[in-house]
Amino acid sequence: MRYNQFAYINTALPQAIKELSTINFLPDNYEELTFSELLKEFVLKTFPENPVNSKLAELAVGDVDLLTFLDQKPEKMTGLAFKTMALNLLGYELLNDYKLDDVTSFWKKHALPEFTDLSTKDELIMAFYRLLNTRAKNGQLLIDGLAAKGYFKSFFGGNSHVFFNGKSLPVFDTSRIIREMVYVETDLDTDGDGKSDLIQVAVYRPSESELFKIPAIYTANPYFTGIVENAKTNHNVDEDLVDATTWTNPQYEAKAEVPAKKPSGEDFGATEEAFGQSSYTLNEYMLARGFASVTAAAIGTRHSDGLRITGAPEETIAAKAVIEWLHGDRIAYTDRERTHEVKASWCTGNVGMSGRSYLGTLQISLATTGVPGLKTVVSEAAISSWYDYYREHGLVVAPEACQGEDLDKLAEFCQSNLLDAGDYLKKKAAFEAEQKELNEKQDRATGQYSDFWEARNYRHHTDGIKCSFISVHGLNDWNVKPKNVYKLWQKIKHLPIRHHLFLHQGPHHDMNNLVSIDFTDILNMWYCQELLDLNNGFEKQISPVMIQDNLQADEWHLEDDWSNHLGSEVKYYAEDQHTLSKNGNFQETVEFVDQGGQKISDKDWELKLFKAEIPSVFLKTDEFAHPITLTGRPEIKVRVASSKNVGQLSVALVELGKRQHLTPLPKKFMRQNLGYRFGYDALQEFVNDNPTIGKLISVAHMNLQNYQDMKKPSKITAGEFYDLTFQLQPTYYQVPAGSQLALVIYSTDQKMTKRPISETTYQIDLSATELTLYEK
Amino acid sequence: MRYNQFAYINTALPQAIKELSTINFLPDNYEELTFSELLKEFVLKTFPENPVNSKLAELAVGDVDLLTFLDQKPEKMTGLAFKTMALNLLGYELLNDYKLDDVTSFWKKHALPEFTDLSTKDELIMAFYRLLNTRAKNGQLLIDGLAAKGYFKSFFGGNSHVFFNGKSLPVFDTSRIIREMVYVETDLDTDGDGKSDLIQVAVYRPSESELFKIPAIYTANPYFTGIVENAKTNHNVDEDLVDATTWTNPQYEAKAEVPAKKPSGEDFGATEEAFGQSSYTLNEYMLARGFASVTAAAIGTRHSDGLRITGAPEETIAAKAVIEWLHGDRIAYTDRERTHEVKASWCTGNVGMSGRSYLGTLQISLATTGVPGLKTVVSEAAISSWYDYYREHGLVVAPEACQGEDLDKLAEFCQSNLLDAGDYLKKKAAFEAEQKELNEKQDRATGQYSDFWEARNYRHHTDGIKCSFISVHGLNDWNVKPKNVYKLWQKIKHLPIRHHLFLHQGPHHDMNNLVSIDFTDILNMWYCQELLDLNNGFEKQISPVMIQDNLQADEWHLEDDWSNHLGSEVKYYAEDQHTLSKNGNFQETVEFVDQGGQKISDKDWELKLFKAEIPSVFLKTDEFAHPITLTGRPEIKVRVASSKNVGQLSVALVELGKRQHLTPLPKKFMRQNLGYRFGYDALQEFVNDNPTIGKLISVAHMNLQNYQDMKKPSKITAGEFYDLTFQLQPTYYQVPAGSQLALVIYSTDQKMTKRPISETTYQIDLSATELTLYEK
């Protein structure tokens, strides 16, 4: 598997010498040393635990060990000898990983950087500069590996960041991290007790931040302080559809406000110690590199006041209060009795964000506020409109593995201040009233858009975005579906801000430690540019859009955009009732009888969908003679009649063909070090899984009553035909030669839609069925 | 599930006051305080992160919060109010764990200690003493939970251990752990290079050990520095048996010796920093409590000299050298070039051991040497004779999940000094010669005992044991089978040393963090007694033998011994060819044709065994009307004839009856803290699994050629009958009413024995078949 490196910056010798000197790798007297003396010095430096000769004897440079080789005072070294030695330094194990006679092929297979024969000291210096910036077996740079062995101990307690190849180094003393809790006062009174809601904020910062100011990476994480285990009380989804014209357009209503006090001159310092760790290993990684890690769960969570109101503006306002405090614009206290005031006097006021899912969602919502201090967001697998999370085209449509969940249930799930009995006694009544309101206004009966949902659509406010923006999303994320990032990207890409998009092959998962991409290094580079104003050429180095291939996990496509326009429009029509082709002209009507949910697992249900064993119209293409790549949002037009005056239709685009696909989740490999004795993460990558007969490429669902308007229901008549146009979830999908595409038209989606109990017959007029793809 | 506590020592008020004062929990002025003032002080102490009033408001004492309650200046408190408050302090979550109206029943279900109404300050003091020593939701004592929140920070840098309820507290500064590598010189030259073998030793010790001497817990762990991934090259087991009389009684031959230098006056101090952690979380737990953690992988492993020689006396000698160094009797150096001498000057010379499997095995072997300094071992899942690991009654019999493994393969697996190319070049030839010798002498052809195996039987040397001894073993351990601990125990229990035995329901697994037993606390108490000479009454507190029940995982049986004598002898005979009864008198001969291995999974194979679907004689009892407990080693006599002049017979005792059994591995629950910001472990317990139709209770295997002598083969003749007497693996097994017992007589055991390719017919004369059980 290839260890691609996108964040390595080509560096000229003078700059390399400067950087190597800065980190004390190049000896001061290097100009007086011979080639072999310098080689010995360099290799000894890679053993910060004990730079002694016996370490050299454990390395080989061909068929002799390095110590023996050095005894001959060599003035040059072959590239092969260097690579043989380097494999050991990079953490590869003889016998387990490589043999002494296959170093060259091993090197190529892993896409490690080339090293030629070395015959001058300058070449030797450049070789070690490159080697220190080479990804080791655990996916991290060799310099990170040395840091984990204590290389930078003598830098601890220093008064500045240290950069190496455009990234910040872990020169901060992680045994002396300051961990503190503060309570930020918001202007909200969501629990209606007449007092402004205080929210608890955990700050983790290097002790060096007492010497000089540092930026913060902030994660707004509603799960941080615990959850209420309510999954078993989700809503029933096995019920018939109702006439959506009963819709009443529920309105969003703001909660009461109680203005917070203005910050005074007091800075008492925090008195409460935070325990645990940041909610995110990336934050810990950056913490060791001089970026404070700040986490707040905010309103309604344990040790904070207020209520959860999923996705509502109040949640944005509460999460934003933390940035205002970090930027010096808002008051915070030492405890919940508001005893003393405490300031973020250690912070430059520059704030970046991080986090996935709900944590990514709050990044979008905060970015749209343009709050001063927020310089960048790295928003992963984020919801850009809550309607796109719990609803779709007039239907209740669940996120993957969350059937029956809704705004109210997620609010309860995060309402962790109920877990402390003392708080429970005080918040219970307000919580129950809020649950009732959410349950009514989310309107699971009609599934329609409304003002209530409109208030939860952050895409309307992208013009407010002032910070730079990275989006990360899994192309197989059926929890937060890709439409969320796609529709956001179509707006972000036109804003006058720096913006990047990374699409990986995972589901609702992160990509921080993949083998195939040095994403942690990319983010290190990014945060240095955005929060420390380091001029490291990020924009030259990293493409606007990077997309992981679905056939070869270790290949990344570098694109300028993600849209339909990357491909050319191709249309397919029914050729008969089972076949789809570019020239199809089948004029008949077919039908199927929907039977609601089935008493089988979701996995088995999907398999039946692929086998045309659930009630559906199933049309497939011929096998593709040449591979094609689908991009953007496929479109499907369907003319349909329901046997009732209600109806829901689903359409799925599926690749058929028994072959290995990538594992749904990445496989875990070696441990990675976050710093010096500072916790671990794991290298991971998608690998080939057992063969399956098909794979879902994209899907969409629609209420027949929205045939005229996605935001308003219409009456429909049983037996009458209506034309529906589906925009499917966006994709970037390579269909290999030999596979077929299938278009499946069905009604109940067991995993996502409601599952009616009574049968409904759907007629599909295939003369008006049309599939539009954007093919590369 | 019950959180049993065996290590809580009943303590009188004066002693409780003394201990609470020592840890600064009881205020100096407590005699001047009112009941409610003292209550407030105590509760504030449980929030070391920030002892402020707002924390009190988060607790409830019935239907008011504690702060409100204290405002009324109460002079008493009901037991229920105390328990309601305590649940929160113990980490239980309202809604997720309990409701405010079911505190009493919750308390009982978890077997938490009783708290009555409190109306005096003395009662309040005793209540808090007991509460601090109560196991919290994560299985640890509340005082451990406070420690994890920084309670003992003001104790860091002190110059003594601090004890609480007979156990050592984490008053050591884990952010300042000293981690160092030293190289101990042995008297061995196993790789034959003419130089004594150096072995690398990792020492982790609190920085306070610079102020006063502390004992060490040493883990001899051959896997510590890495492994050679050789599982795919295991021996072929699909082969016919050979005539065992070709046996040549291979001899053990000692390796060359090169005496180490004697320690001189030099103590340079270690120069090499160790990274990573102890190999065992228990060691880290004790490290935070003032016990150094020492690990050595020893000869043949990465960064050490020499060769692995599985189980041979040389491995004992090499592992022992570490204790000799800790005790001041042996030399060690700063690096592999023997540059400077380094002493364990921080060590009292008192050494305990820890570790499971191979790590437990080396504890037995070291104990038998009586090496000065070794005070106690806690040997888990250990091999007491290597013949009982890779052989049985004249047969090659594999440990579970290790078909085809043997002494040579395990030696290669641990020969991690081949992973460094520089060392590989130097050791390769000696390693290959050693592999050849091991492969020949282990004699997989005949499977017979020999002098070569005799040298690997530690039970012959138990008279040398001078240290105290804890054995721990899983009753379902088919890797290191229970015979290993049972036969050792029969000798240990007669020695004039303190000895204890713990038997849990796991396979080859640890029991450190079970919900049902406070084993970590028990071991803390044990190590304090053995290594610090603390008089904590361990012997009065803890039974000689503690056995986890196989039906109720949260029940432990307290016994004085583990042997046949715990039960009464009951004999069963064949009643017909399918039935077994106490009065059976069936006189016929039956037969089955063994067909060797089957191309199915081990799990499926076992299921077929239970269903009488593999070639076997399958005899079962009636359903038991009342539950019985089987103890010790069941015996089975079988009269058998083979159709060849070779043969192998297996016998299994199985419980039949579809019911839930305990999960094979414990389920993981909450995180436990090893100290203050010092890593984690996980609470775990066996829970009820999906129902299955049977469960293996015990098993044995025998070569027909050993019908006369287990240590010597005899010729046998095809078609002639021979009487075999099997001692099965020992057990302690409750058969519930309604279940049946089955005796299965078969030949090939797919998971353990060789699997002949040619068919063999076995005749069983049922008139001479007899099953002896020891029933309680």
PDB file of N, CA and C in Angstrom, chain A residues 49-50 53 55 57-58 60 65 88 94 96 149 153 176 179 227 229 271-273 275 303 334 336-337 418-422 424 426 676-677, chain B residues 49-50 53 55 57-58 60 63 65 88 94 96 149 153 176 179 227 229 271-273 275 303 336-337 418-422 424-426 676-677:
ATOM      1  N   GLU A  49      16.980   8.304  22.580  1.00  0.00           N
ATOM      2  CA  GLU A  49      16.899   7.579  23.856  1.00  0.00           C
ATOM      3  C   GLU A  49      18.273   7.198  24.371  1.00  0.00           C
ATOM      4  N   ASN A  50      19.263   7.106  23.501  1.00  0.00           N
ATOM      5  CA  ASN A  50      20.622   6.761  23.911  1.00  0.00           C
ATOM      6  C   ASN A  50      21.508   6.731  22.679  1.00  0.00           C
ATOM      7  N   ASN A  53      27.078   3.905  20.183  1.00  0.00           N
ATOM      8  CA  ASN A  53      27.514   3.085  19.049  1.00  0.00           C
ATOM      9  C   ASN A  53      26.752   1.781  18.909  1.00  0.00           C
ATOM     10  N   LYS A  55      23.774   1.195  19.105  1.00  0.00           N
ATOM     11  CA  LYS A  55      22.568   1.372  18.286  1.00  0.00           C
ATOM     12  C   LYS A  55      22.915   1.234  16.805  1.00  0.00           C
ATOM     13  N   ALA A  57      25.152  -0.585  15.557  1.00  0.00           N
ATOM     14  CA  ALA A  57      25.419  -1.998  15.238  1.00  0.00           C
ATOM     15  C   ALA A  57      24.127  -2.767  14.967  1.00  0.00           C
ATOM     16  N   GLU A  58      22.981  -2.218  15.364  1.00  0.00           N
ATOM     17  CA  GLU A  58      21.706  -2.901  15.117  1.00  0.00           C
ATOM     18  C   GLU A  58      21.154  -2.625  13.718  1.00  0.00           C
ATOM     19  N   ALA A  60      21.652  -2.315   9.480  1.00  0.00           N
ATOM     20  CA  ALA A  60      22.455  -2.878   8.392  1.00  0.00           C
ATOM     21  C   ALA A  60      22.465  -1.921   7.215  1.00  0.00           C
ATOM     22  N   ASP A  65      26.806  -4.432   9.228  1.00  0.00           N
ATOM     23  CA  ASP A  65      26.077  -3.484  10.053  1.00  0.00           C
ATOM     24  C   ASP A  65      26.726  -2.105   9.918  1.00  0.00           C
ATOM     25  N   ASN A  88      14.866   0.377   8.603  1.00  0.00           N
ATOM     26  CA  ASN A  88      14.926   0.122  10.042  1.00  0.00           C
ATOM     27  C   ASN A  88      14.531   1.372  10.824  1.00  0.00           C
ATOM     28  N   LEU A  94      12.593  -6.302   9.781  1.00  0.00           N
ATOM     29  CA  LEU A  94      13.121  -7.362   8.933  1.00  0.00           C
ATOM     30  C   LEU A  94      12.313  -8.632   9.198  1.00  0.00           C
ATOM     31  N   ASN A  96       9.380  -9.586   9.140  1.00  0.00           N
ATOM     32  CA  ASN A  96       7.941  -9.316   9.147  1.00  0.00           C
ATOM     33  C   ASN A  96       7.512  -8.423   7.986  1.00  0.00           C
ATOM     34  N   LYS A 149      10.101   9.728  20.975  1.00  0.00           N
ATOM     35  CA  LYS A 149      11.190   9.160  21.780  1.00  0.00           C
ATOM     36  C   LYS A 149      11.907  10.243  22.585  1.00  0.00           C
ATOM     37  N   LYS A 153      12.813  17.090  23.981  1.00  0.00           N
ATOM     38  CA  LYS A 153      12.743  17.401  25.419  1.00  0.00           C
ATOM     39  C   LYS A 153      13.484  18.695  25.765  1.00  0.00           C
ATOM     40  N   ARG A 176       3.211  18.694  31.183  1.00  0.00           N
ATOM     41  CA  ARG A 176       2.868  19.896  31.955  1.00  0.00           C
ATOM     42  C   ARG A 176       1.649  20.619  31.368  1.00  0.00           C
ATOM     43  N   ARG A 179      -4.809  21.950  32.328  1.00  0.00           N
ATOM     44  CA  ARG A 179      -6.187  21.545  32.002  1.00  0.00           C
ATOM     45  C   ARG A 179      -7.122  22.275  32.937  1.00  0.00           C
ATOM     46  N   ILE A 227     -24.085  11.208  27.683  1.00  0.00           N
ATOM     47  CA  ILE A 227     -25.311  11.119  26.885  1.00  0.00           C
ATOM     48  C   ILE A 227     -26.388  10.417  27.694  1.00  0.00           C
ATOM     49  N   GLU A 229     -29.025   7.654  27.491  1.00  0.00           N
ATOM     50  CA  GLU A 229     -29.192   6.465  26.633  1.00  0.00           C
ATOM     51  C   GLU A 229     -30.675   6.251  26.314  1.00  0.00           C
ATOM     52  N   THR A 271      -9.956  28.001  38.503  1.00  0.00           N
ATOM     53  CA  THR A 271      -9.723  27.248  39.739  1.00  0.00           C
ATOM     54  C   THR A 271     -10.096  25.786  39.582  1.00  0.00           C
ATOM     55  N   GLU A 272     -10.812  25.463  38.526  1.00  0.00           N
ATOM     56  CA  GLU A 272     -11.253  24.071  38.374  1.00  0.00           C
ATOM     57  C   GLU A 272     -10.366  23.340  37.388  1.00  0.00           C
ATOM     58  N   GLU A 273      -9.942  22.153  37.812  1.00  0.00           N
ATOM     59  CA  GLU A 273      -9.113  21.345  36.931  1.00  0.00           C
ATOM     60  C   GLU A 273      -9.996  20.489  36.047  1.00  0.00           C
ATOM     61  N   PHE A 275     -10.473  17.172  33.858  1.00  0.00           N
ATOM     62  CA  PHE A 275      -9.796  15.867  33.702  1.00  0.00           C
ATOM     63  C   PHE A 275     -10.206  15.270  32.379  1.00  0.00           C
ATOM     64  N   HIS A 303     -23.194  19.750  33.723  1.00  0.00           N
ATOM     65  CA  HIS A 303     -22.462  20.857  34.342  1.00  0.00           C
ATOM     66  C   HIS A 303     -22.688  22.187  33.627  1.00  0.00           C
ATOM     67  N   THR A 334     -15.187  31.170  37.197  1.00  0.00           N
ATOM     68  CA  THR A 334     -14.457  30.007  37.713  1.00  0.00           C
ATOM     69  C   THR A 334     -15.388  28.839  38.053  1.00  0.00           C
ATOM     70  N   ARG A 336     -19.925  27.554  38.689  1.00  0.00           N
ATOM     71  CA  ARG A 336     -21.325  27.798  38.333  1.00  0.00           C
ATOM     72  C   ARG A 336     -21.989  28.803  39.274  1.00  0.00           C
ATOM     73  N   GLU A 337     -21.321  29.140  40.368  1.00  0.00           N
ATOM     74  CA  GLU A 337     -21.861  30.199  41.223  1.00  0.00           C
ATOM     75  C   GLU A 337     -21.341  31.573  40.802  1.00  0.00           C
ATOM     76  N   LEU A 418     -29.298  16.219  32.871  1.00  0.00           N
ATOM     77  CA  LEU A 418     -30.262  15.430  33.647  1.00  0.00           C
ATOM     78  C   LEU A 418     -29.595  14.301  34.424  1.00  0.00           C
ATOM     79  N   LEU A 419     -28.346  13.998  34.096  1.00  0.00           N
ATOM     80  CA  LEU A 419     -27.690  12.840  34.715  1.00  0.00           C
ATOM     81  C   LEU A 419     -27.270  13.096  36.149  1.00  0.00           C
ATOM     82  N   ASP A 420     -27.118  14.376  36.511  1.00  0.00           N
ATOM     83  CA  ASP A 420     -26.842  14.729  37.908  1.00  0.00           C
ATOM     84  C   ASP A 420     -28.170  15.004  38.603  1.00  0.00           C
ATOM     85  N   ALA A 421     -28.420  14.253  39.656  1.00  0.00           N
ATOM     86  CA  ALA A 421     -29.746  14.317  40.276  1.00  0.00           C
ATOM     87  C   ALA A 421     -30.100  15.719  40.744  1.00  0.00           C
ATOM     88  N   GLY A 422     -29.098  16.473  41.233  1.00  0.00           N
ATOM     89  CA  GLY A 422     -29.369  17.821  41.705  1.00  0.00           C
ATOM     90  C   GLY A 422     -29.839  18.721  40.563  1.00  0.00           C
ATOM     91  N   TYR A 424     -31.152  17.579  37.720  1.00  0.00           N
ATOM     92  CA  TYR A 424     -32.375  16.963  37.203  1.00  0.00           C
ATOM     93  C   TYR A 424     -33.605  17.554  37.879  1.00  0.00           C
ATOM     94  N   LYS A 426     -34.034  20.390  39.014  1.00  0.00           N
ATOM     95  CA  LYS A 426     -34.294  21.773  38.605  1.00  0.00           C
ATOM     96  C   LYS A 426     -34.686  21.909  37.129  1.00  0.00           C
ATOM     97  N   TYR A 676       5.120  13.227  22.845  1.00  0.00           N
ATOM     98  CA  TYR A 676       6.046  12.498  23.703  1.00  0.00           C
ATOM     99  C   TYR A 676       5.272  11.996  24.926  1.00  0.00           C
ATOM    100  N   ARG A 677       5.064  10.678  25.027  1.00  0.00           N
ATOM    101  CA  ARG A 677       4.283  10.113  26.120  1.00  0.00           C
ATOM    102  C   ARG A 677       2.941  10.805  26.252  1.00  0.00           C
TER     103      ARG A 677
ATOM    104  N   GLU B  49     -11.233  18.569  42.028  1.00  0.00           N
ATOM    105  CA  GLU B  49     -11.030  19.436  40.867  1.00  0.00           C
ATOM    106  C   GLU B  49     -11.471  20.863  41.141  1.00  0.00           C
ATOM    107  N   ASN B  50     -12.375  21.066  42.082  1.00  0.00           N
ATOM    108  CA  ASN B  50     -12.851  22.409  42.419  1.00  0.00           C
ATOM    109  C   ASN B  50     -13.880  22.276  43.544  1.00  0.00           C
ATOM    110  N   ASN B  53     -19.278  25.278  46.186  1.00  0.00           N
ATOM    111  CA  ASN B  53     -20.683  25.005  46.494  1.00  0.00           C
ATOM    112  C   ASN B  53     -21.490  24.523  45.291  1.00  0.00           C
ATOM    113  N   LYS B  55     -20.838  22.509  43.123  1.00  0.00           N
ATOM    114  CA  LYS B  55     -20.767  21.044  42.975  1.00  0.00           C
ATOM    115  C   LYS B  55     -21.824  20.385  43.854  1.00  0.00           C
ATOM    116  N   ALA B  57     -24.650  21.536  44.605  1.00  0.00           N
ATOM    117  CA  ALA B  57     -25.978  21.737  44.013  1.00  0.00           C
ATOM    118  C   ALA B  57     -26.279  20.698  42.935  1.00  0.00           C
ATOM    119  N   GLU B  58     -25.250  20.021  42.438  1.00  0.00           N
ATOM    120  CA  GLU B  58     -25.467  19.002  41.389  1.00  0.00           C
ATOM    121  C   GLU B  58     -25.877  17.655  41.981  1.00  0.00           C
ATOM    122  N   ALA B  60     -28.210  15.249  44.637  1.00  0.00           N
ATOM    123  CA  ALA B  60     -29.520  15.237  45.291  1.00  0.00           C
ATOM    124  C   ALA B  60     -29.459  14.356  46.536  1.00  0.00           C
ATOM    125  N   ASP B  63     -35.525  14.659  47.314  1.00  0.00           N
ATOM    126  CA  ASP B  63     -36.094  15.570  46.323  1.00  0.00           C
ATOM    127  C   ASP B  63     -35.585  17.007  46.446  1.00  0.00           C
ATOM    128  N   ASP B  65     -31.699  19.287  46.376  1.00  0.00           N
ATOM    129  CA  ASP B  65     -30.265  19.121  46.124  1.00  0.00           C
ATOM    130  C   ASP B  65     -29.507  19.324  47.432  1.00  0.00           C
ATOM    131  N   ASN B  88     -24.408   9.193  42.975  1.00  0.00           N
ATOM    132  CA  ASN B  88     -23.814  10.199  42.106  1.00  0.00           C
ATOM    133  C   ASN B  88     -22.287  10.230  42.268  1.00  0.00           C
ATOM    134  N   LEU B  94     -28.002   9.227  36.811  1.00  0.00           N
ATOM    135  CA  LEU B  94     -29.452   9.227  36.866  1.00  0.00           C
ATOM    136  C   LEU B  94     -29.979   8.974  35.449  1.00  0.00           C
ATOM    137  N   ASN B  96     -29.759   6.892  33.201  1.00  0.00           N
ATOM    138  CA  ASN B  96     -29.061   5.773  32.560  1.00  0.00           C
ATOM    139  C   ASN B  96     -28.894   4.580  33.495  1.00  0.00           C
ATOM    140  N   LYS B 149      -8.753  12.169  39.878  1.00  0.00           N
ATOM    141  CA  LYS B 149      -9.096  13.585  39.705  1.00  0.00           C
ATOM    142  C   LYS B 149      -8.068  14.490  40.398  1.00  0.00           C
ATOM    143  N   LYS B 153      -2.420  15.049  44.587  1.00  0.00           N
ATOM    144  CA  LYS B 153      -1.347  15.871  44.013  1.00  0.00           C
ATOM    145  C   LYS B 153      -0.431  16.471  45.086  1.00  0.00           C
ATOM    146  N   ARG B 176       6.084  12.200  36.479  1.00  0.00           N
ATOM    147  CA  ARG B 176       7.540  12.255  36.640  1.00  0.00           C
ATOM    148  C   ARG B 176       8.161  10.863  36.726  1.00  0.00           C
ATOM    149  N   ARG B 179      11.887   6.426  33.408  1.00  0.00           N
ATOM    150  CA  ARG B 179      11.841   5.248  32.534  1.00  0.00           C
ATOM    151  C   ARG B 179      13.247   5.031  31.992  1.00  0.00           C
ATOM    152  N   ILE B 227       7.587  -9.472  17.982  1.00  0.00           N
ATOM    153  CA  ILE B 227       7.500 -10.898  17.643  1.00  0.00           C
ATOM    154  C   ILE B 227       7.803 -11.090  16.153  1.00  0.00           C
ATOM    155  N   GLU B 229       6.486 -12.799  12.988  1.00  0.00           N
ATOM    156  CA  GLU B 229       5.168 -13.303  12.573  1.00  0.00           C
ATOM    157  C   GLU B 229       5.330 -14.596  11.767  1.00  0.00           C
ATOM    158  N   THR B 271      21.656   5.587  31.186  1.00  0.00           N
ATOM    159  CA  THR B 271      21.715   6.673  30.202  1.00  0.00           C
ATOM    160  C   THR B 271      20.655   6.523  29.128  1.00  0.00           C
ATOM    161  N   GLU B 272      20.044   5.347  29.057  1.00  0.00           N
ATOM    162  CA  GLU B 272      19.056   5.128  27.993  1.00  0.00           C
ATOM    163  C   GLU B 272      17.652   5.277  28.533  1.00  0.00           C
ATOM    164  N   GLU B 273      16.870   6.033  27.790  1.00  0.00           N
ATOM    165  CA  GLU B 273      15.478   6.216  28.199  1.00  0.00           C
ATOM    166  C   GLU B 273      14.625   5.102  27.600  1.00  0.00           C
ATOM    167  N   PHE B 275      11.016   3.840  26.335  1.00  0.00           N
ATOM    168  CA  PHE B 275       9.736   4.446  25.967  1.00  0.00           C
ATOM    169  C   PHE B 275       8.668   3.367  26.033  1.00  0.00           C
ATOM    170  N   HIS B 303      17.132  -6.212  20.871  1.00  0.00           N
ATOM    171  CA  HIS B 303      18.095  -5.430  21.661  1.00  0.00           C
ATOM    172  C   HIS B 303      18.775  -6.252  22.758  1.00  0.00           C
ATOM    173  N   ARG B 336      24.764  -1.736  25.165  1.00  0.00           N
ATOM    174  CA  ARG B 336      25.229  -3.043  24.707  1.00  0.00           C
ATOM    175  C   ARG B 336      26.730  -3.076  24.473  1.00  0.00           C
ATOM    176  N   GLU B 337      27.371  -1.926  24.526  1.00  0.00           N
ATOM    177  CA  GLU B 337      28.836  -1.929  24.450  1.00  0.00           C
ATOM    178  C   GLU B 337      29.454  -2.017  25.842  1.00  0.00           C
ATOM    179  N   LEU B 418      16.064 -10.827  15.563  1.00  0.00           N
ATOM    180  CA  LEU B 418      16.248 -10.931  14.109  1.00  0.00           C
ATOM    181  C   LEU B 418      15.609  -9.770  13.356  1.00  0.00           C
ATOM    182  N   LEU B 419      14.783  -8.990  14.045  1.00  0.00           N
ATOM    183  CA  LEU B 419      14.038  -7.928  13.353  1.00  0.00           C
ATOM    184  C   LEU B 419      14.907  -6.724  13.023  1.00  0.00           C
ATOM    185  N   ASP B 420      16.031  -6.577  13.736  1.00  0.00           N
ATOM    186  CA  ASP B 420      16.991  -5.528  13.397  1.00  0.00           C
ATOM    187  C   ASP B 420      18.035  -6.122  12.470  1.00  0.00           C
ATOM    188  N   ALA B 421      18.148  -5.521  11.295  1.00  0.00           N
ATOM    189  CA  ALA B 421      18.990  -6.124  10.263  1.00  0.00           C
ATOM    190  C   ALA B 421      20.432  -6.304  10.727  1.00  0.00           C
ATOM    191  N   GLY B 422      20.941  -5.358  11.518  1.00  0.00           N
ATOM    192  CA  GLY B 422      22.320  -5.461  11.999  1.00  0.00           C
ATOM    193  C   GLY B 422      22.501  -6.670  12.894  1.00  0.00           C
ATOM    194  N   TYR B 424      20.456  -9.318  12.897  1.00  0.00           N
ATOM    195  CA  TYR B 424      20.124 -10.478  12.079  1.00  0.00           C
ATOM    196  C   TYR B 424      21.364 -11.061  11.405  1.00  0.00           C
ATOM    197  N   LEU B 425      22.199 -10.156  10.867  1.00  0.00           N
ATOM    198  CA  LEU B 425      23.401 -10.616  10.175  1.00  0.00           C
ATOM    199  C   LEU B 425      24.289 -11.435  11.113  1.00  0.00           C
ATOM    200  N   LYS B 426      24.281 -11.062  12.412  1.00  0.00           N
ATOM    201  CA  LYS B 426      25.175 -11.734  13.365  1.00  0.00           C
ATOM    202  C   LYS B 426      24.569 -12.989  13.990  1.00  0.00           C
ATOM    203  N   TYR B 676      -3.375   9.118  38.344  1.00  0.00           N
ATOM    204  CA  TYR B 676      -3.749  10.469  37.951  1.00  0.00           C
ATOM    205  C   TYR B 676      -3.160  10.747  36.567  1.00  0.00           C
ATOM    206  N   ARG B 677      -4.041  10.845  35.552  1.00  0.00           N
ATOM    207  CA  ARG B 677      -3.578  11.048  34.168  1.00  0.00           C
ATOM    208  C   ARG B 677      -2.530  10.015  33.781  1.00  0.00           C
TER     209      ARG B 677
END
